[in-house]
Short mmCIF file of C-alpha atoms in Angstrom, two decimals:
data_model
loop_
_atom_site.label_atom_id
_atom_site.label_comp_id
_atom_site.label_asym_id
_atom_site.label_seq_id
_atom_site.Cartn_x
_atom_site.Cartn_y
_atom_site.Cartn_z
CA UNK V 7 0.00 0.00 0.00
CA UNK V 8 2.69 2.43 0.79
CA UNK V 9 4.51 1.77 -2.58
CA UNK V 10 1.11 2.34 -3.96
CA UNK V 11 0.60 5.55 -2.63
CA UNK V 12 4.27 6.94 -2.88
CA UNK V 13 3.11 6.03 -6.98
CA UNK V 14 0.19 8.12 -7.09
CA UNK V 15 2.10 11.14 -5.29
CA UNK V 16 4.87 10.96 -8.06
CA UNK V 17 1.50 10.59 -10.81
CA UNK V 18 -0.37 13.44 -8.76
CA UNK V 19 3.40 15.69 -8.72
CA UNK V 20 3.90 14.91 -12.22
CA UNK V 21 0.64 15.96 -13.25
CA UNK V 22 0.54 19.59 -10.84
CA UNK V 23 4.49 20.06 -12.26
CA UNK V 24 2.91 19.83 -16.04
CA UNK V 25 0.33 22.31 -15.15
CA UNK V 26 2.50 24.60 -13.76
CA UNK V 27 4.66 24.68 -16.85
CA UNK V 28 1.61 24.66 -18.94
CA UNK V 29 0.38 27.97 -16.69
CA UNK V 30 3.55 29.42 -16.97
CA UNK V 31 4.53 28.75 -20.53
CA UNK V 32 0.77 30.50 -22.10
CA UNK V 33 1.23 33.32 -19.86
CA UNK V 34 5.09 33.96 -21.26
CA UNK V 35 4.23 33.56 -25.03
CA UNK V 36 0.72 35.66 -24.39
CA UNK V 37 2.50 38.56 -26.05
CA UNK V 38 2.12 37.07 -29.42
CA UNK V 39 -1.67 36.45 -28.80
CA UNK V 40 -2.25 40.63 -28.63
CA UNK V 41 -0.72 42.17 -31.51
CA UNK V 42 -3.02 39.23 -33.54
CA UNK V 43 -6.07 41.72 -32.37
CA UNK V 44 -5.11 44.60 -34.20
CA UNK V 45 -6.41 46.84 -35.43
CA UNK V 46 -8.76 47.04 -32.33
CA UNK V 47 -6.80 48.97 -29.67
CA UNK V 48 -5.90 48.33 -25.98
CA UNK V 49 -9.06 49.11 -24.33
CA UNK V 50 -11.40 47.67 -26.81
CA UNK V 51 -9.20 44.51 -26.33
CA UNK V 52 -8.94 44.84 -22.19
CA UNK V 53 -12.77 44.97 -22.47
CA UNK V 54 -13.42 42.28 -24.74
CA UNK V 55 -11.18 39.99 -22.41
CA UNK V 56 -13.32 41.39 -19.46
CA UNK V 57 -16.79 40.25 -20.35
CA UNK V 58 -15.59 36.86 -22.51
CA UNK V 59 -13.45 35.85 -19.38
CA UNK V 60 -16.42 36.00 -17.14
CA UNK V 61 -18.47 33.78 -20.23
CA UNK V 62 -15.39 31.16 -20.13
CA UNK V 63 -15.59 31.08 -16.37
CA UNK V 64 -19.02 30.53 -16.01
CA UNK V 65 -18.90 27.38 -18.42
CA UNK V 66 -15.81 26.23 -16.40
CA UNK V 67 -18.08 26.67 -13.17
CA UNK V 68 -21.18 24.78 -14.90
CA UNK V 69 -18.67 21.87 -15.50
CA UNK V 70 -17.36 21.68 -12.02
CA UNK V 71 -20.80 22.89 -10.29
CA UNK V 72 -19.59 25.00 -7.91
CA UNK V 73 -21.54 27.59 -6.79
CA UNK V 74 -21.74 27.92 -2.90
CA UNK V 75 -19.27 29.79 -2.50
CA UNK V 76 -20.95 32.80 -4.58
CA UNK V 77 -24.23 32.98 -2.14
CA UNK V 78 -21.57 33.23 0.62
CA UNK V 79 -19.60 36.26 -0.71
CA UNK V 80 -22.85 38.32 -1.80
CA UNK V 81 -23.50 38.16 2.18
CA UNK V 82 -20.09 39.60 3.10
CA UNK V 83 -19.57 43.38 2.16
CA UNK V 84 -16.75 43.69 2.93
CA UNK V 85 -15.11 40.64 0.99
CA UNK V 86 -17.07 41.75 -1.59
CA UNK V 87 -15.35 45.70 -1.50
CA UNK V 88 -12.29 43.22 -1.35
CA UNK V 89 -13.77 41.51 -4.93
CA UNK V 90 -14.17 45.27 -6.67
CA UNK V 91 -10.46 46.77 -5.33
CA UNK V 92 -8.80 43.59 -6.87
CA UNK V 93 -10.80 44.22 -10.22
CA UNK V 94 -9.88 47.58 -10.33
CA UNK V 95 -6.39 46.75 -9.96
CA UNK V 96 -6.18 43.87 -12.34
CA UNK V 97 -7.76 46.21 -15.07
CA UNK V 98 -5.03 48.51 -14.74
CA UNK V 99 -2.72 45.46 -14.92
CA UNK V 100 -4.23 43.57 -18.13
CA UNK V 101 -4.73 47.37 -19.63
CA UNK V 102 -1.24 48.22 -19.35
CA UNK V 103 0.37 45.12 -20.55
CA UNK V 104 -1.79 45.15 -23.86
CA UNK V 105 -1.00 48.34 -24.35
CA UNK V 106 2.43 47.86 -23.73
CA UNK V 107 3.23 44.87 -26.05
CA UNK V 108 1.17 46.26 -28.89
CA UNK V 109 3.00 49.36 -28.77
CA UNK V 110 6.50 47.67 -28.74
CA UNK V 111 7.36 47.36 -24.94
CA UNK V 112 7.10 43.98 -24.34
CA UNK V 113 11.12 43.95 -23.10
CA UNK V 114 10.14 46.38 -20.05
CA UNK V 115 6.63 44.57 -19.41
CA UNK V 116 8.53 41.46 -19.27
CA UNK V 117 10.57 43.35 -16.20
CA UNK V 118 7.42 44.64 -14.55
CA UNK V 119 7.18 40.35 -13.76
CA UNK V 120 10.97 40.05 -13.19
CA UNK V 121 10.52 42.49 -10.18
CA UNK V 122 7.56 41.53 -9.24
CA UNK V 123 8.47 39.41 -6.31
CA UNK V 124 10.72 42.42 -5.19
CA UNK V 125 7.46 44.44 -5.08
CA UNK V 126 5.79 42.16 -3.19
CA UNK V 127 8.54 41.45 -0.49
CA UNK V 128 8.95 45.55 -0.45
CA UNK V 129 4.97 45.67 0.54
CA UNK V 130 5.08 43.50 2.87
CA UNK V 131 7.71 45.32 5.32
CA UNK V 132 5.60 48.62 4.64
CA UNK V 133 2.29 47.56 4.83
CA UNK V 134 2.48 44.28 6.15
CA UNK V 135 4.87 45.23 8.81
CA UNK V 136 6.98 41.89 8.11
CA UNK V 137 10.46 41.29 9.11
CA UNK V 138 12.98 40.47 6.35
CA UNK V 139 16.20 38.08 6.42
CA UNK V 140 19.56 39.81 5.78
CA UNK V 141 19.12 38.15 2.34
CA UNK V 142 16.54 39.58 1.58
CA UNK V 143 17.41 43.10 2.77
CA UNK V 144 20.18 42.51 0.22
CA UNK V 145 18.14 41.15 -2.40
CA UNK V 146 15.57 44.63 -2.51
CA UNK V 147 18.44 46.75 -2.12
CA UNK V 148 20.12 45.44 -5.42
CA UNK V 149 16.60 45.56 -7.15
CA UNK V 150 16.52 48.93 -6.40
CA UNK V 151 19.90 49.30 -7.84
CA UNK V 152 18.89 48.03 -10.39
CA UNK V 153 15.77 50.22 -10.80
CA UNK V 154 18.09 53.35 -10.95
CA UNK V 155 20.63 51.69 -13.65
CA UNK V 156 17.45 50.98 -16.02
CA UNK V 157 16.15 54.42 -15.54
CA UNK V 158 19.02 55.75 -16.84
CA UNK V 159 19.18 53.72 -19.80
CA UNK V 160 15.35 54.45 -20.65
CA UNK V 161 16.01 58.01 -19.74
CA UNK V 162 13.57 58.01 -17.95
CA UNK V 163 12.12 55.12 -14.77
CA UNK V 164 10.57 52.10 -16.26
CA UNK V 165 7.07 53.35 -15.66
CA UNK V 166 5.07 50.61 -17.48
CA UNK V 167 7.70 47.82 -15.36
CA UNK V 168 6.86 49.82 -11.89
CA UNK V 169 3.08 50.22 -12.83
CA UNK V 170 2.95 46.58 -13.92
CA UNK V 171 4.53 45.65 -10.77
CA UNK V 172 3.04 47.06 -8.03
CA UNK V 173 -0.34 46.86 -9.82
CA UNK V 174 0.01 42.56 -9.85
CA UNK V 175 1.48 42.64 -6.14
CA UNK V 176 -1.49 44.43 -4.94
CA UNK V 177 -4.11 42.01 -6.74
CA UNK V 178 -1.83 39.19 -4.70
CA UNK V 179 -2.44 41.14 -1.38
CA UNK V 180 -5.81 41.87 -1.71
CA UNK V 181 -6.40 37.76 -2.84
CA UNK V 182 -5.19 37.18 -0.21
CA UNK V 183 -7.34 38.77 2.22
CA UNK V 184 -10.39 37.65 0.05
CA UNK V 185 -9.25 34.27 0.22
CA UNK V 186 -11.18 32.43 -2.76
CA UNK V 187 -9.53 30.00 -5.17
CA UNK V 188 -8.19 31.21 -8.49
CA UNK V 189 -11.94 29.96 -10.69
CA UNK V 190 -13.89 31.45 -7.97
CA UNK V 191 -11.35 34.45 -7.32
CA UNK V 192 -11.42 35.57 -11.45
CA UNK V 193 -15.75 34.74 -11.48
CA UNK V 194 -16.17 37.38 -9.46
CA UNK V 195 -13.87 39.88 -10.14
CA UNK V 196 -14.97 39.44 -13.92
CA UNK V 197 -18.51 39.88 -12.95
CA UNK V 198 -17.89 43.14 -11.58
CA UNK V 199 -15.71 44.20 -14.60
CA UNK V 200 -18.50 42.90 -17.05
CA UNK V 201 -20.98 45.81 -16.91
CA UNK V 202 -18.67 48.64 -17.62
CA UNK V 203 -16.66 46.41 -20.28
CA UNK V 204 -20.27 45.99 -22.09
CA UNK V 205 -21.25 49.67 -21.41
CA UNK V 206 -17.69 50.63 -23.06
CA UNK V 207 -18.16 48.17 -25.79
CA UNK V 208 -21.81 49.21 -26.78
CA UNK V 209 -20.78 53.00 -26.79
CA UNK V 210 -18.05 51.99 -29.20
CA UNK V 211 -20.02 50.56 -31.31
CA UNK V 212 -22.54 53.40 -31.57
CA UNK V 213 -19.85 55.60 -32.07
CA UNK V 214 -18.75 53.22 -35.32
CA UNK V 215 -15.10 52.49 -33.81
CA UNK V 216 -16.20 49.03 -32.95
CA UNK V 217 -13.68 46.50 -34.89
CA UNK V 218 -15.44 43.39 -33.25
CA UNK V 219 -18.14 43.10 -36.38
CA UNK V 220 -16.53 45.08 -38.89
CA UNK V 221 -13.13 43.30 -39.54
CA UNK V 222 -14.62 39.97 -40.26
CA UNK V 223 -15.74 36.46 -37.84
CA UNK V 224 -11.79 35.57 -37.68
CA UNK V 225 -11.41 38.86 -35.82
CA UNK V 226 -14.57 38.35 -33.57
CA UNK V 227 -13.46 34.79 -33.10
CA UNK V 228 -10.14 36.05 -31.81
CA UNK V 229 -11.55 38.80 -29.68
CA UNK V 230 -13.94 36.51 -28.19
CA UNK V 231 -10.96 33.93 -27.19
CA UNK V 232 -9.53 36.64 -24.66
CA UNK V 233 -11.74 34.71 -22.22
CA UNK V 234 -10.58 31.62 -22.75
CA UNK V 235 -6.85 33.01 -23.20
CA UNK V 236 -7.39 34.20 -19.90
CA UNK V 237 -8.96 31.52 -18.25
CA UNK V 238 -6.82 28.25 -19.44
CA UNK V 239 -3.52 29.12 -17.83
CA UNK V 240 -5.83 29.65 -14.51
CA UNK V 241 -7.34 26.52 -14.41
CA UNK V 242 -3.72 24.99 -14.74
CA UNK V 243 -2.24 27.13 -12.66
CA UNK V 244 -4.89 26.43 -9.99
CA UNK V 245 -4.02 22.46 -10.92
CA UNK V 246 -0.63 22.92 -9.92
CA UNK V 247 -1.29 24.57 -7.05
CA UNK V 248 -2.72 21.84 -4.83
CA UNK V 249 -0.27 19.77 -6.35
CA UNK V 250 3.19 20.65 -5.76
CA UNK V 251 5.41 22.31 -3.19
CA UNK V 252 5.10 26.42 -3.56
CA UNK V 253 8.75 26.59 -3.82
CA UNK V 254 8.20 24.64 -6.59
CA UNK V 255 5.71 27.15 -7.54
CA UNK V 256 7.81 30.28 -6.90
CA UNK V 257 10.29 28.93 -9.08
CA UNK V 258 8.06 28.53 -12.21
CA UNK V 259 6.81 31.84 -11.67
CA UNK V 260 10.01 33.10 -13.54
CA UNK V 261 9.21 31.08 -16.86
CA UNK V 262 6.27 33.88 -17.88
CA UNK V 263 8.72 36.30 -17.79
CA UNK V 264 11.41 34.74 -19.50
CA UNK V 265 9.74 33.74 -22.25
CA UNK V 266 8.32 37.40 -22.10
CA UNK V 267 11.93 38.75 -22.38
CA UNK V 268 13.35 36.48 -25.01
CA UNK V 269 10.11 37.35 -26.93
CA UNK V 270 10.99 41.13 -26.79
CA UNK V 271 14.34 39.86 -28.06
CA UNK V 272 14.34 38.02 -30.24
CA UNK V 273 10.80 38.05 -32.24
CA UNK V 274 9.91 41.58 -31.58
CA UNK V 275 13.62 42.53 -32.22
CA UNK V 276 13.49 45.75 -29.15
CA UNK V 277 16.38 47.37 -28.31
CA UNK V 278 18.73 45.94 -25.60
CA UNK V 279 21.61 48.73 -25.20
CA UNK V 280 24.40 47.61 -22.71
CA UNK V 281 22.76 50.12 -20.01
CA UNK V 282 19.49 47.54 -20.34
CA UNK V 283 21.68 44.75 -19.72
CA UNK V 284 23.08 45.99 -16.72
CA UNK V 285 20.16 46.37 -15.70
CA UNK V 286 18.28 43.55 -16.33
CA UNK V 287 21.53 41.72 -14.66
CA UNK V 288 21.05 43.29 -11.34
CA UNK V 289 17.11 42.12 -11.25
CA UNK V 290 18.32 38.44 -12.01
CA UNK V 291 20.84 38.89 -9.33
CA UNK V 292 18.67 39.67 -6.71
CA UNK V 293 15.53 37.12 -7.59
CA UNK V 294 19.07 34.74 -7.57
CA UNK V 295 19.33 35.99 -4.04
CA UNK V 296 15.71 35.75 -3.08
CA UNK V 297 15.50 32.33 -4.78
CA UNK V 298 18.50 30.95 -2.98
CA UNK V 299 17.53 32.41 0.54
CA UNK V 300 13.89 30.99 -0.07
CA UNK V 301 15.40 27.13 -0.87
CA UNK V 302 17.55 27.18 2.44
CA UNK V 303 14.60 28.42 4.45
CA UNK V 304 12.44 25.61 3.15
CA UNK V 305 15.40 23.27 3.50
CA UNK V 306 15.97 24.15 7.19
CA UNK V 307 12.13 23.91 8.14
CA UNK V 308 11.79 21.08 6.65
CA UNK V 309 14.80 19.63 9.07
CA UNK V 310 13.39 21.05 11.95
CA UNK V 311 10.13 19.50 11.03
CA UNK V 312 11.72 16.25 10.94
CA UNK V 313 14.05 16.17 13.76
CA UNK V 314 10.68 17.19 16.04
CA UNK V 315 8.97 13.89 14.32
CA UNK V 316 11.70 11.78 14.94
CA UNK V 317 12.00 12.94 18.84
CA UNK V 318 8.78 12.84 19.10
CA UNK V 319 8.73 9.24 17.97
CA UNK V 320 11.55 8.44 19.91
CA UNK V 321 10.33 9.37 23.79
CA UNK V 322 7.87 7.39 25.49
CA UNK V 323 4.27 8.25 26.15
CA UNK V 324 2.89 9.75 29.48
CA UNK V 325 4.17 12.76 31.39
CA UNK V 326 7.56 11.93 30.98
CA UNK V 327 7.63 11.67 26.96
CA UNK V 328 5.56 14.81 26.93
CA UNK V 329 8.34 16.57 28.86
CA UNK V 330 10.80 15.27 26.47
CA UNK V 331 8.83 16.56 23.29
CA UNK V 332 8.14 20.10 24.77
CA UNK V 333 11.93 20.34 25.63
CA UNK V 334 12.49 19.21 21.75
CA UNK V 335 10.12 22.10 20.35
#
């Protein structure tokens, strides 16, 4: 039995690490999905991907029938303030990279994820009032570094990177606090961005700048896959998730914007002076840091974990082997 069920945790880690690179890997080559849209612009796209990604949730929802969770919410205000400040935010997010790889930034989008994680750690010592590890201290300090060296190369700071950024590490924190897996979590935060993306698309339309019916089905058909675009690498990603480790996880996370990078490179053919490479150096540098400092934390929990089994095993039962364990911890 045991070999049986060591089997099925290799099947079930095999599966949730396939997932993850499937998650990863459609959200890094995204940026040649976008420019296919043209001529529609950025917001017409942004709101197309609104209202289709709440139709390609709902099917997903129909399929897995699960619905409870939605009466629950509706009875919570303040979750539900929670629901609207993460759509908000996510807008800006989706807005801003569409409109950044369309118009030929899809190099300093790609950074906006490569700092990302810097973001988030920075957040949590202001508003979060956490405590970091010397690591990490050094890790934000070269990102910041790094910051100034690119903004002197653009000539001006990566805005659309910062923006980016800070825009996706806020949607984490308020997730967070709303605390509703990633089918559920994107239902509802579509379902408040589907009114206003309808409203914007109607008025469009009766303004004649609508592209949706007047460049042809094949156009249509691709503005009406935004939803499923968008919804796909979720349903992996949230696959993955209950699957493996999240250092597992926080490792992956770097794919997207790799891919995103050597896209900007090497298909889109941007501009990499030797100022960008600097750079871009010092933000690998520092998720190096973070990355390494996050491994030998899990490492050394992980051997504390086990050396408090093993004692525990080891000491007798009664008072005197629950002495024993509460000297161990």
């Amino acid at each position: 039995m045991d070999s049986e069920a060591a089997g099925q945790s290799r099947s079930e880690q095999r599966i949730g690490l396939l997932n993850g690179f499937a998650a990863y890997g459609m959200w890094g080559l995204v940026p040649l999905f976008w420019p296919l849209l043209k001529p529609a612009g950025a917001v017409e796209i942004l709101a197309h991907r609104m209202a289709w990604s709440l139709v390609a949730v709902g099917i997903a929802l129909l399929f897995v029938r699960r619905w409870a969770w939605a009466g629950e919410l509706i009875r919570q205000p303040r979750r539900l303030g929670l629901v609207a400040i993460a759509a908000a935010v996510i807008t800006v997010n989706w807005g801003l990279y569409i409109w950044s790889v369309n118009t030929g930034h899809v190099v300093e989008a790609s950074l906006g994820y490569f700092i990302n994680p810097l973001v988030t750690i920075a957040m949590g010592v202001l508003l979060l009032g956490e405590r970091l590890r010397p690591v990490q201290w050094a890790a934000v300090g070269v990102g910041l570094a790094a910051v100034l060296v690119l903004a002197f190369g653009y000539g001006r700071p990566p805005w659309i990177s910062l923006v980016l950024a800070f825009s996706f590490a806020t949607y984490g924190l308020v997730k967070k606090k709303v605390n509703l897996s990633g089918l559920e979590s994107l239902t509802a935060e579509t379902a408040v961005q589907f009114l206003p993306a309808v409203g914007y698309l109607v008025w469009l339309g009766a303004q004649g700048d609508a592209t949706f019916t007047s460049e042809g089905p094949g156009h249509a058909a691709l503005l009406a896959a935004t939803g499923v675009v968008t919804a796909i690498p979720l349903v992996c990603f949230g696959a993955a998730a209950i699957r493996v480790p999240l250092s597992t996880l926080g490792l992956l996370q770097y794919l997207a914007p790799v891919f995103q990078f050597l896209l900007g490179i090497l298909y889109f053919h941007e501009a990499m002076p030797p100022e960008r490479w600097a750079g871009f150096a010092l933000v690998w540098l520092a998720l190096s840091l973070l990355t390494w400092d996050a491994l030998r934390t899990a490492r050394r929990a992980a051997a504390a974990r086990e050396a408090v089994a093993l004692a525990g095993a080891s000491v007798p039962a009664g008072p005197k082997g629950r002495e024993a364990r509460e000297t161990v911890v």
